[in-house]
């Protein structure tokens, strides 16, 4: 079987030339060619997926993932090359095509409204380009290569990012050992309104195919996004609001399939612009069966979902913005629990969302601004399916109804006095969560939070600058009674403050050193305070603690980065010290009535330390070698000096890729060590190694086509992940998987 898989990969790679259509076949052979790169004039980076068109003709192409382009057999004579791309000014370049000559022309394009675009996708509201903590973004082909059924699976294995898993659908990212609402998952810079942060059986309410850009910020980000962003932020950016200045019609069509769970998915998006208005639409559908492991299928892990949106945007003068409305639905199963083999649990979720955004520019000190909002309605039911006496019975044991409003207004000012471009703003967040049903193990919650923040940079020289910011939040939280918790009426009011101080230094060309010290403040959520009962979907009995105090975090991040020539390197380290750190602690006891293990919420002083290292090397232009590792250690330092639960083990990975522009072939090796630094009553997990292969084709005819074939866990390794929330990790992780993906950009 392994030899057959390797043969198929080699066959795909060898036959790429036969699949690639030549866009110049229908033109006379002149051998007048041009090639080069499209370069961001602001950063010097090569830009992928930029449209190029010879004016007055239908001759054109799209830059590949490395920003490279080539046009062959051009008509001899003078031409104008039009260069267009989202977020960049349209550029026109004149040149002369000469028979039997090949010209190299690098094309620089100017970013437009770059700061406002970057407000929602970086750790800085001014997008100055100076970093104070490690981050990474994924766009275009990068996202397609990582395409999975959930964002947890997609980002798992990136530096500092692991995955909390309970099947494919509810998989959610974990950053540096922190989970739950310490990690904010945002949609276009605002909170999504789902409940994925509350428990391992709840999913992120957006399909990965809908995201056009994903940004991961590792480390405290409370300054911009609220007091609970202690561990980091994952921002999922869609293009549902088409407010760029391009004119015409463009879109994406994508299909994906996988063997490990017989998964199939399709996605389409189209945008039509006619200055100053633009409209967009997207839709995706995904369906999968049970996950297969080397020892068989995991029952109850099937899934299906849909996700669609309609958007309207405008771009007129110094104003741009728009609205979008989206609908999403998910239905997925959860792995069975040994004590309840006669009962199956499924989750049915629906979400409707209205998003808006307005950007403007004006003269004066405060010359740029943005207002954005996200209003959502989410309905989620926990279904219990059984067959007493052979009759199928479905009951709703637990229901969540959540209405959420999240909004941020930001003003940017020009450089003034000792300050570079800076920002100040305010945010509003409110939600109303109703929890009902006979299995309700917690009351509902009402929350209202208002925040004020400012972010400033002080350039001490061209190579050294400081960053400072502070945020104040006023928060009111109250419990909402239901049929199980009828007497709760406790309300909490809090004034929280968080701040950060950062340094960025560029001592030599291609070198960057950065660091940040930050204070964060997190209030206990309603589940941590009041939970008392069986959480059937998660397979645990939860015990809350009304004596929990606010969680205070003091963190430090440091990184050093080199990027020049054939080498890219980054080393990042961190220390996070928490007072009243809230721990979801296994007690070792079992609830007699349900048979589920009892987990209790406890507060203690704790510290997490660790780091990440990554290195990329190009010995020749087409060959890229990479290696990386990440590590985190978490311990209580108050009572007991014990290890924290659910801390990911040390991981090491190596990659190799040979990229010829029109196609590539690559491989990945990942080794995870044994995790025996476990909390009391937590089971250790053994180390394992995984091997993967990938191959891809890029075609340029009537748009840009990308075909990707990927094999995960090629050797069908049996392993258990330490962050798996399946009961006692009694199921293996997925076995060998062949994933085929196709995407057409037009």
XYZ file of C-alpha atoms in Angstrom:
746
model
C 0.000 0.000 0.000
C 2.800 2.420 0.890
C 4.588 1.749 -2.407
C 1.351 2.397 -4.284
C 0.840 5.733 -2.522
C 4.393 6.864 -3.288
C 3.934 5.763 -6.896
C 0.734 7.823 -7.210
C 2.482 10.916 -5.852
C 5.398 10.516 -8.264
C 3.011 9.893 -11.147
C 1.099 13.081 -10.354
C 4.303 15.090 -10.201
C 5.783 13.659 -13.409
C 2.593 14.252 -15.410
C 2.150 17.894 -14.374
C 3.470 19.090 -17.729
C 0.815 17.111 -19.547
C -1.908 18.713 -17.431
C -0.680 22.299 -17.653
C -2.290 24.193 -20.492
C -0.145 26.701 -22.378
C -1.983 30.026 -22.547
C 0.049 31.039 -25.590
C -0.775 28.026 -27.784
C -3.316 29.931 -29.890
C -0.947 32.828 -30.644
C 1.839 33.020 -33.239
C 5.205 31.830 -31.964
C 7.259 35.003 -31.391
C 9.330 33.867 -28.403
C 8.838 37.361 -26.985
C 8.542 36.683 -23.273
C 8.495 38.545 -19.974
C 8.811 37.217 -16.442
C 9.477 38.456 -12.926
C 7.864 39.012 -9.545
C 5.150 41.296 -8.218
C 6.499 43.057 -5.132
C 4.801 44.964 -2.315
C 6.432 48.405 -2.444
C 5.825 48.845 1.265
C 7.349 45.624 2.586
C 9.379 44.183 -0.293
C 7.474 40.897 -0.071
C 6.476 38.931 -3.157
C 2.684 38.899 -3.572
C 0.735 35.805 -4.694
C -2.464 35.755 -6.774
C -2.085 39.178 -8.440
C -3.849 39.594 -11.799
C -1.789 40.697 -14.812
C -3.336 41.627 -18.172
C -1.889 43.011 -21.410
C -4.068 46.050 -22.152
C -6.304 45.650 -25.203
C -5.854 41.864 -25.308
C -7.035 38.762 -23.481
C -3.474 37.807 -22.632
C -2.902 37.554 -18.904
C -1.930 35.438 -15.946
C -1.934 35.325 -12.131
C 1.148 35.289 -9.928
C 1.836 32.011 -8.189
C 2.320 31.474 -4.467
C 5.839 32.958 -4.628
C 4.643 36.077 -6.469
C 6.232 34.902 -9.742
C 4.710 35.360 -13.200
C 5.603 34.585 -16.811
C 3.979 35.581 -20.114
C 5.199 33.938 -23.316
C 4.821 34.410 -27.083
C 3.617 37.995 -26.789
C 2.797 40.028 -29.903
C 5.865 42.015 -30.907
C 5.633 45.742 -30.148
C 4.806 48.167 -27.363
C 2.384 47.098 -24.649
C 0.933 48.220 -21.336
C 0.801 45.629 -18.558
C -2.050 46.161 -16.053
C -1.358 44.840 -12.541
C -4.349 44.474 -10.186
C -4.899 42.875 -6.803
C -7.100 43.267 -3.745
C -5.605 45.789 -1.342
C -3.221 47.303 -3.903
C -3.378 50.208 -6.316
C -3.792 49.283 -9.984
C -0.407 49.676 -11.674
C 0.272 50.170 -15.400
C 3.726 49.377 -16.774
C 4.836 50.049 -20.363
C 7.290 47.722 -22.091
C 8.349 46.614 -25.561
C 8.109 42.967 -26.569
C 10.935 41.940 -28.896
C 10.996 38.706 -30.863
C 13.421 36.084 -29.604
C 14.017 38.029 -26.379
C 12.999 37.363 -22.786
C 12.743 40.351 -20.451
C 12.800 40.240 -16.661
C 10.463 42.882 -15.214
C 9.807 43.080 -11.477
C 6.600 44.975 -10.774
C 6.112 47.072 -7.634
C 2.582 47.771 -6.424
C 1.495 50.225 -3.760
C -0.795 49.049 -0.930
C -4.014 51.019 -0.505
C -5.624 51.668 2.896
C -3.131 49.180 4.251
C -3.489 50.292 7.863
C -7.243 49.945 7.906
C -7.104 46.533 6.289
C -4.563 45.355 8.832
C -6.506 46.558 11.907
C -8.423 43.325 12.072
C -5.716 40.862 11.086
C -2.604 41.814 13.042
C -1.582 42.444 16.612
C -1.250 46.177 15.896
C -4.151 48.525 15.106
C -1.859 50.727 12.989
C -0.185 47.880 11.051
C 3.170 49.617 11.338
C 5.035 46.459 10.368
C 6.924 46.352 13.680
C 6.258 43.226 15.728
C 6.197 42.887 19.497
C 5.107 39.254 19.722
C 5.206 36.298 17.325
C 2.415 35.927 14.802
C 1.721 34.190 11.521
C -0.810 34.549 8.740
C -2.117 32.138 6.116
C -3.715 33.137 2.811
C -4.559 31.694 -0.586
C -2.707 28.516 -1.374
C -1.359 28.245 2.184
C -4.913 27.751 3.434
C -5.730 25.258 0.709
C -2.687 23.151 1.553
C -3.884 22.936 5.155
C -7.525 22.395 4.240
C -9.323 20.335 6.889
C -12.809 19.898 8.313
C -12.124 22.262 11.238
C -9.778 25.092 12.163
C -8.363 22.997 14.991
C -7.174 20.352 12.539
C -6.009 23.000 10.050
C -3.707 24.836 12.484
C -2.548 21.848 14.540
C 1.213 21.486 14.206
C 1.986 25.144 13.580
C 4.469 26.724 15.984
C 2.902 26.864 19.425
C -0.509 25.678 18.192
C -1.997 22.302 19.099
C -5.533 20.928 19.029
C -8.226 20.085 21.561
C -10.072 17.221 19.892
C -13.266 15.267 20.320
C -13.770 14.285 16.708
C -13.250 16.467 13.638
C -16.149 18.902 13.969
C -15.492 20.324 17.463
C -11.678 20.398 17.167
C -10.420 23.798 18.390
C -6.934 25.353 18.488
C -4.907 25.510 21.696
C -2.101 28.090 21.897
C 0.838 27.522 24.235
C -1.201 25.193 26.416
C -4.078 27.655 26.891
C -7.625 26.802 25.860
C -11.203 28.015 26.246
C -11.918 31.742 26.302
C -8.261 32.492 27.025
C -7.921 31.973 23.263
C -10.195 34.260 21.264
C -11.387 32.982 17.901
C -12.662 36.005 15.980
C -14.415 36.508 12.671
C -13.217 39.661 10.920
C -11.949 41.068 14.198
C -15.122 40.544 16.257
C -16.390 37.763 18.497
C -18.353 35.129 16.631
C -21.192 34.470 19.052
C -20.758 30.699 19.257
C -19.936 28.708 22.403
C -16.867 26.821 21.154
C -14.774 28.230 24.016
C -16.908 26.669 26.749
C -16.440 22.937 26.184
C -14.661 20.317 24.077
C -17.892 19.178 22.408
C -18.711 22.616 20.957
C -17.466 23.655 17.522
C -16.367 26.878 15.842
C -19.344 28.163 13.837
C -17.508 28.761 10.546
C -16.358 26.312 7.896
C -12.620 26.549 7.084
C -13.387 26.868 3.365
C -15.030 30.249 4.027
C -11.850 31.871 5.365
C -9.691 33.821 2.919
C -7.097 34.698 5.550
C -6.228 33.342 8.991
C -3.976 35.173 11.446
C -2.551 33.579 14.580
C -1.177 35.844 17.323
C 0.664 33.935 20.051
C 0.680 35.635 23.416
C -1.444 38.215 25.261
C -3.696 40.308 23.014
C -6.041 41.700 25.648
C -5.211 45.279 24.719
C -7.190 45.108 21.471
C -9.722 42.332 21.968
C -10.824 42.326 25.593
C -9.664 41.175 28.960
C -9.797 37.405 28.395
C -7.344 37.145 25.478
C -4.558 35.810 27.690
C -3.149 33.152 25.389
C -3.615 34.595 21.929
C -5.989 35.377 19.107
C -7.002 33.507 15.977
C -8.687 35.836 13.505
C -10.701 34.225 10.705
C -11.062 36.721 7.872
C -13.685 36.365 5.171
C -14.335 38.573 2.155
C -18.082 38.691 2.744
C -18.039 42.514 2.593
C -16.559 43.420 -0.827
C -15.316 46.960 -0.222
C -12.167 46.954 -2.373
C -11.829 49.144 -5.452
C -11.534 46.453 -8.139
C -13.989 46.414 -11.040
C -15.292 43.260 -12.678
C -16.169 39.735 -11.633
C -13.949 37.351 -9.701
C -14.455 34.256 -7.645
C -13.344 30.908 -6.305
C -14.638 27.386 -6.828
C -13.269 24.644 -4.604
C -13.763 20.924 -3.938
C -12.210 18.664 -1.330
C -12.319 14.987 -0.428
C -10.718 12.796 2.241
C -10.587 9.042 2.805
C -10.193 8.869 6.593
C -13.854 9.780 7.108
C -15.210 9.604 3.533
C -15.475 13.370 3.562
C -16.615 15.513 0.657
C -16.867 19.302 0.561
C -17.571 22.034 -1.953
C -17.228 25.798 -1.826
C -17.956 28.702 -4.143
C -17.613 32.453 -3.894
C -18.301 35.152 -6.479
C -17.825 38.909 -6.315
C -19.003 41.472 -8.844
C -17.853 45.092 -8.624
C -19.068 48.101 -10.552
C -17.562 51.207 -8.980
C -18.600 52.283 -6.375
C -20.716 49.229 -5.484
C -19.870 45.549 -5.169
C -21.811 42.419 -4.263
C -20.620 39.007 -3.137
C -22.035 35.586 -2.363
C -20.529 32.387 -1.024
C -21.758 28.925 -0.078
C -20.146 25.742 1.220
C -21.346 22.265 2.115
C -19.445 19.493 3.873
C -20.389 15.938 4.793
C -18.345 13.169 6.386
C -18.780 9.770 7.985
C -17.130 8.272 11.040
C -13.394 8.773 11.525
C -11.308 5.678 10.784
C -8.335 4.715 12.949
C -5.813 1.877 12.504
C -8.097 -0.218 14.733
C -11.411 0.696 13.131
C -13.976 3.486 13.011
C -14.839 5.806 15.898
C -18.634 5.661 16.210
C -20.500 8.928 16.474
C -17.975 11.160 14.673
C -19.940 11.836 11.488
C -20.690 15.423 10.486
C -22.381 17.665 7.953
C -22.602 21.427 7.703
C -23.458 24.295 5.414
C -22.303 27.907 5.441
C -23.364 30.769 3.165
C -23.442 34.546 2.982
C -24.540 37.541 0.894
C -22.659 40.824 1.042
C -22.885 44.357 -0.319
C -20.025 46.832 -0.223
C -19.108 50.278 -1.492
C -15.945 52.249 -2.142
C -16.423 55.936 -2.809
C -13.763 58.538 -2.278
C -12.306 58.195 1.195
C -15.150 55.984 2.443
C -15.651 52.278 2.069
C -17.621 49.634 3.887
C -20.678 47.456 3.664
C -22.878 44.786 5.209
C -23.114 41.017 5.005
C -25.619 38.440 6.209
C -24.615 34.829 6.725
C -26.264 31.586 7.792
C -24.566 28.431 9.016
C -25.763 25.042 10.178
C -23.905 22.106 11.678
C -24.935 18.608 12.680
C -22.303 16.281 14.078
C -21.929 13.309 16.340
C -19.791 12.844 19.424
C -17.795 9.725 20.325
C -19.730 7.258 22.461
C -18.980 6.832 26.141
C -18.360 3.378 27.564
C -21.033 3.765 30.268
C -23.694 4.826 27.756
C -23.202 2.474 24.806
C -26.968 2.365 24.220
C -27.201 6.132 23.787
C -25.855 8.344 21.029
C -25.220 12.079 21.362
C -25.368 14.557 18.485
C -25.085 18.341 18.258
C -27.334 20.445 16.003
C -26.354 24.098 15.654
C -27.623 27.049 13.617
C -26.203 30.565 13.486
C -27.292 33.736 11.678
C -24.921 36.690 11.563
C -25.114 40.301 10.398
C -21.749 42.018 9.967
C -20.914 45.591 9.077
C -17.824 47.667 8.501
C -17.096 51.306 7.626
C -13.654 52.768 6.977
C -12.942 56.402 6.291
C -10.101 58.869 5.763
C -10.082 62.614 6.313
C -7.755 65.555 6.834
C -6.605 66.454 10.306
C -4.780 64.851 13.194
C -7.190 61.896 13.414
C -7.087 60.997 9.742
C -8.323 57.389 9.660
C -11.073 55.472 11.364
C -13.019 52.254 11.344
C -16.281 51.028 12.842
C -17.220 47.358 12.654
C -19.843 45.139 14.279
C -21.031 41.551 14.448
C -24.574 40.686 15.576
C -25.428 36.996 15.777
C -28.110 34.565 16.886
C -27.087 31.001 17.714
C -29.274 27.991 18.515
C -27.634 24.743 19.644
C -29.298 21.534 20.806
C -27.711 18.465 22.345
C -29.669 15.514 20.988
C -29.866 12.171 22.783
C -30.720 9.251 20.500
C -31.658 5.820 21.796
C -33.586 2.760 20.627
C -35.530 1.239 23.532
C -37.407 -1.841 22.373
C -36.087 -1.221 18.865
C -37.895 2.118 18.524
C -35.764 5.139 17.664
C -36.260 7.971 20.173
C -34.738 11.455 19.932
C -34.847 13.858 22.858
C -33.328 17.292 23.391
C -31.515 17.087 26.701
C -29.725 20.427 26.567
C -30.335 23.625 24.586
C -28.362 26.829 24.199
C -29.832 30.048 22.808
C -27.344 32.874 22.479
C -27.688 36.413 21.127
C -24.443 38.344 20.759
C -23.434 41.847 19.737
C -19.784 42.810 19.353
C -18.522 46.140 18.009
C -15.287 48.132 17.872
C -14.624 51.730 16.819
C -11.035 52.815 16.205
C -9.461 56.192 15.418
C -5.911 56.536 14.142
C -3.837 59.664 14.473
C -0.933 60.904 12.419
C 2.583 60.954 13.866
C 2.608 63.676 16.497
C 5.240 64.876 18.948
C 7.283 61.847 20.081
C 4.632 59.388 18.877
C 4.426 57.548 15.588
C 1.025 56.695 14.130
C -1.183 55.527 16.985
C -4.737 54.500 17.708
C -7.441 54.770 20.306
C -10.838 53.214 20.407
C -13.762 51.757 22.254
C -15.537 48.419 22.176
C -18.921 47.081 23.188
C -19.751 43.436 23.802
C -23.040 41.958 25.004
C -24.527 38.487 25.034
C -27.623 36.811 26.388
C -27.206 33.058 26.839
C -30.191 30.900 27.749
C -29.475 27.321 28.880
C -32.436 24.956 29.163
C -33.376 21.283 29.170
C -33.421 18.422 31.656
C -29.650 17.994 31.232
C -28.878 21.678 31.924
C -25.802 21.568 34.155
C -25.374 25.337 34.428
C -27.596 28.444 34.449
C -27.637 30.929 31.605
C -25.734 34.188 31.522
C -26.157 37.842 30.625
C -23.015 39.874 30.044
C -22.351 43.484 29.099
C -18.818 44.804 28.664
C -17.537 48.182 27.505
C -13.894 48.959 26.888
C -11.628 51.904 26.113
C -8.106 51.444 24.781
C -5.157 53.288 23.300
C -2.098 51.987 21.463
C 0.996 54.125 20.858
C 4.437 53.641 19.348
C 7.486 55.790 20.081
C 10.256 55.582 17.460
C 13.549 56.264 19.232
C 15.447 55.750 15.964
C 15.045 54.080 12.586
C 15.907 50.729 14.142
C 14.504 50.970 17.666
C 11.019 51.729 18.896
C 8.788 51.273 21.901
C 5.133 50.309 22.101
C 2.778 51.000 24.976
C -0.930 50.585 25.462
C -3.599 50.371 28.094
C -7.193 49.193 28.176
C -10.025 49.627 30.684
C -13.078 47.344 30.702
C -16.306 47.732 32.656
C -18.141 44.421 32.853
C -21.482 43.334 34.307
C -22.322 39.622 34.464
C -25.419 37.986 35.905
C -26.671 34.420 36.050
C -29.893 33.620 34.212
C -32.150 31.125 35.986
C -33.639 28.029 34.351
C -35.692 25.032 35.468
C -32.677 23.359 37.105
C -31.007 26.457 38.554
C -34.025 28.434 39.695
C -32.488 30.281 42.649
C -29.336 31.783 41.140
C -29.373 35.556 41.087
C -25.761 36.409 41.600
C -24.382 39.337 39.621
C -20.789 40.473 39.331
C -19.513 43.903 38.392
C -15.871 44.463 37.590
C -13.568 47.171 36.353
C -10.645 45.490 34.631
C -7.499 47.000 33.263
C -4.863 45.477 31.038
C -1.759 46.928 29.500
C 1.324 46.149 27.486
C 4.799 47.503 26.938
C 6.855 46.345 23.978
C 10.241 46.833 22.357
C 11.257 46.305 18.727
C 14.867 46.500 17.567
C 16.340 45.905 14.128
C 20.079 45.883 14.845
C 21.200 44.643 11.428
C 19.626 44.202 7.996
C 17.249 41.194 8.013
C 17.374 40.892 11.825
C 14.481 41.731 14.139
C 14.263 41.420 17.916
C 11.062 42.027 19.815
C 9.553 41.635 23.233
C 6.412 42.451 25.151
C 5.317 42.530 28.769
C 1.578 42.449 29.350
C -1.011 42.299 32.108
C -4.356 40.608 31.532
C -7.558 40.231 33.542
C -10.157 37.491 33.122
C -13.443 37.047 34.987
C -14.719 33.509 35.684
C -17.452 32.479 33.283
C -20.833 31.179 34.338
C -19.896 27.543 33.754
C -16.822 27.766 35.970
C -18.889 29.343 38.738
C -22.131 27.351 38.745
C -21.722 24.062 36.822
C -23.222 21.140 38.711
C -24.209 18.063 36.768
C -23.635 15.734 33.854
C -22.368 17.271 30.630
C -23.350 14.383 28.401
C -21.769 15.722 25.208
C -18.380 16.163 26.864
C -18.675 12.902 28.787
C -17.934 14.428 32.197
C -19.638 15.479 35.416
C -18.747 19.145 36.035
C -18.531 20.853 39.414
C -18.315 24.651 39.504
C -16.972 26.878 42.246
C -18.679 30.140 43.230
C -15.624 31.111 45.294
C -13.442 31.547 42.209
C -11.737 34.926 41.955
C -10.736 36.945 38.916
C -7.808 35.507 36.981
C -4.847 37.902 36.642
C -2.071 37.181 34.159
C 1.374 38.750 33.830
C 3.203 37.620 30.731
C 6.439 38.202 28.909
C 7.234 37.338 25.280
C 10.575 37.562 23.525
C 11.496 36.686 19.947
C 14.403 37.032 17.562
C 13.911 36.672 13.829
C 16.194 36.534 10.813
C 14.917 36.599 7.257
C 17.331 37.175 4.421
C 18.871 35.330 1.525
C 18.271 31.608 1.759
C 17.607 31.394 5.496
C 14.629 32.279 7.681
C 14.771 31.698 11.421
C 12.638 32.567 14.439
C 13.103 31.799 18.112
C 10.347 32.766 20.559
C 10.132 32.256 24.321
C 7.440 33.130 26.850
C 6.604 33.130 30.545
C 3.015 33.526 31.766
C 2.355 33.854 35.492
C -1.255 33.630 36.672
C -2.932 34.452 39.947
C -6.207 32.575 40.586
C -5.670 30.490 37.434
C -8.876 28.508 36.844
C -8.157 24.824 36.246
C -10.500 22.148 34.868
C -9.131 19.463 37.157
C -9.869 15.715 36.977
C -10.640 14.551 40.520
C -10.216 10.814 39.977
C -13.757 10.248 41.233
C -16.751 8.950 39.294
C -20.351 10.080 39.506
C -22.238 6.984 40.603
C -25.475 7.734 38.777
C -24.043 8.641 35.375
C -20.750 6.757 35.455
C -18.902 9.830 34.182
C -15.596 11.080 35.623
C -15.911 14.152 37.848
C -14.043 17.312 36.874
C -13.941 20.296 39.219
C -13.068 23.933 38.571
C -10.291 25.042 40.913
C -8.320 28.263 41.314
C -4.600 28.394 42.034
C -1.423 30.275 41.231
C 0.199 28.849 38.104
C 2.987 29.433 35.638
C 3.410 28.381 32.009
C 6.778 28.669 30.298
C 7.973 27.514 26.912
C 9.021 28.503 23.456
C 9.070 27.800 19.747
C 11.841 27.556 17.163
C 11.549 27.412 13.392
C 14.167 27.376 10.639
C 13.772 27.453 6.873
C 16.633 26.954 4.421
C 16.724 27.126 0.622
C 19.951 25.442 -0.578
C 18.736 26.110 -4.117
C 15.835 28.293 -5.245
C 13.357 25.454 -5.778
C 14.226 23.410 -2.675
C 13.066 24.386 0.793
C 14.019 22.582 3.994
C 12.427 23.327 7.322
C 12.500 22.267 10.923
C 10.713 23.390 14.035
C 9.942 22.526 17.618
C 7.718 23.829 20.376
C 7.469 23.165 24.074
C 5.352 24.301 26.995
C 5.430 23.375 30.673
C 2.598 24.268 33.027
C 2.622 23.897 36.806
C 0.731 25.034 39.849
C 3.007 27.080 42.069
C 0.508 27.702 44.847
C -0.936 24.631 46.538
C 0.666 21.324 45.699
C 3.244 22.335 43.065
C 1.523 19.977 40.639
C 1.486 19.812 36.861
C -1.438 21.409 35.059
C -3.748 19.130 33.045
C -3.991 19.080 29.243
C -0.522 20.498 28.526
C 0.832 19.514 25.079
C 4.156 17.613 24.985
C 7.370 18.571 23.193
C 7.008 18.372 19.408
C 9.633 18.298 16.658
C 8.997 18.511 12.918
C 10.976 18.578 9.687
C 9.730 19.424 6.195
C 11.120 19.267 2.686
C 9.585 20.712 -0.466
C 10.698 20.982 -4.085
C 8.757 23.712 -5.902
C 9.144 24.384 -9.622
C 6.506 27.109 -9.798
C 4.020 25.011 -11.737
C 3.995 22.229 -9.180
C 5.636 20.856 -6.082
C 6.396 17.699 -4.135
C 7.029 17.639 -0.412
C 7.095 15.658 2.782
C 6.736 16.167 6.525
C 7.976 14.267 9.557
C 6.637 15.052 13.040
C 7.780 13.519 16.311
C 5.869 14.045 19.555
C 7.423 12.966 22.827
C 5.865 11.087 25.713
C 3.882 13.336 28.032
C 4.386 12.073 31.558
C 4.341 15.476 33.274
C 0.679 15.087 34.044
C -1.718 16.408 36.644
C -2.994 14.165 39.438
C -5.542 11.674 38.077
C -4.557 12.531 34.482
C -3.247 9.713 32.290
C 0.101 10.046 30.473
C 0.415 9.490 26.717
C 3.184 7.811 24.744
C 5.250 9.537 22.083
C 4.713 8.945 18.381
C 5.932 9.919 14.926
C 3.868 10.865 11.877
C 4.899 10.995 8.221
C 3.088 12.889 5.473
C 3.501 13.607 1.763
C 2.065 16.302 -0.466
C 2.102 17.110 -4.168
C 0.454 19.859 -6.129
C -0.149 21.323 -9.553
C -0.701 24.945 -10.574
C -2.416 25.602 -13.878
C -2.954 28.990 -15.499
C -5.735 28.939 -18.060
C -9.025 30.832 -17.663
C -7.872 31.722 -14.186
C -5.576 30.029 -11.720
C -6.098 26.362 -10.824
C -4.491 24.538 -7.909
C -4.747 20.776 -7.358
C -3.344 19.319 -4.135
C -2.920 15.680 -3.149
C -1.891 15.067 0.443
C -1.289 11.965 2.545
C -1.475 12.317 6.327
C -0.243 9.659 8.763
C 1.161 7.798 5.778
C 2.406 4.869 7.880
C -0.989 4.435 9.594
C 0.601 4.993 13.005
C -1.387 4.122 16.114
C -1.277 7.025 18.551
C -3.221 8.955 21.153
C -3.087 12.725 21.459
C -2.618 14.188 24.927
C -5.223 16.915 24.298
C -7.905 14.478 23.171
C -11.043 14.851 25.297
C -12.486 11.467 24.353
C -13.168 9.412 27.464
C -9.803 8.297 28.916
C -8.468 8.761 25.366
C -9.889 5.306 24.695
C -9.990 5.927 20.935
C -6.965 6.207 18.694
C -6.417 9.301 16.570
C -7.177 9.152 12.805
C -5.288 6.696 10.638
C -3.934 7.083 7.126
C -5.749 9.784 5.171
C -5.597 10.742 1.503
C -6.854 14.277 0.918
C -7.517 15.673 -2.560
C -8.337 19.353 -3.023
C -9.007 21.524 -6.072
C -9.429 25.293 -6.202
C -10.067 27.587 -9.158
C -9.433 31.328 -8.855
C -11.060 33.359 -11.629
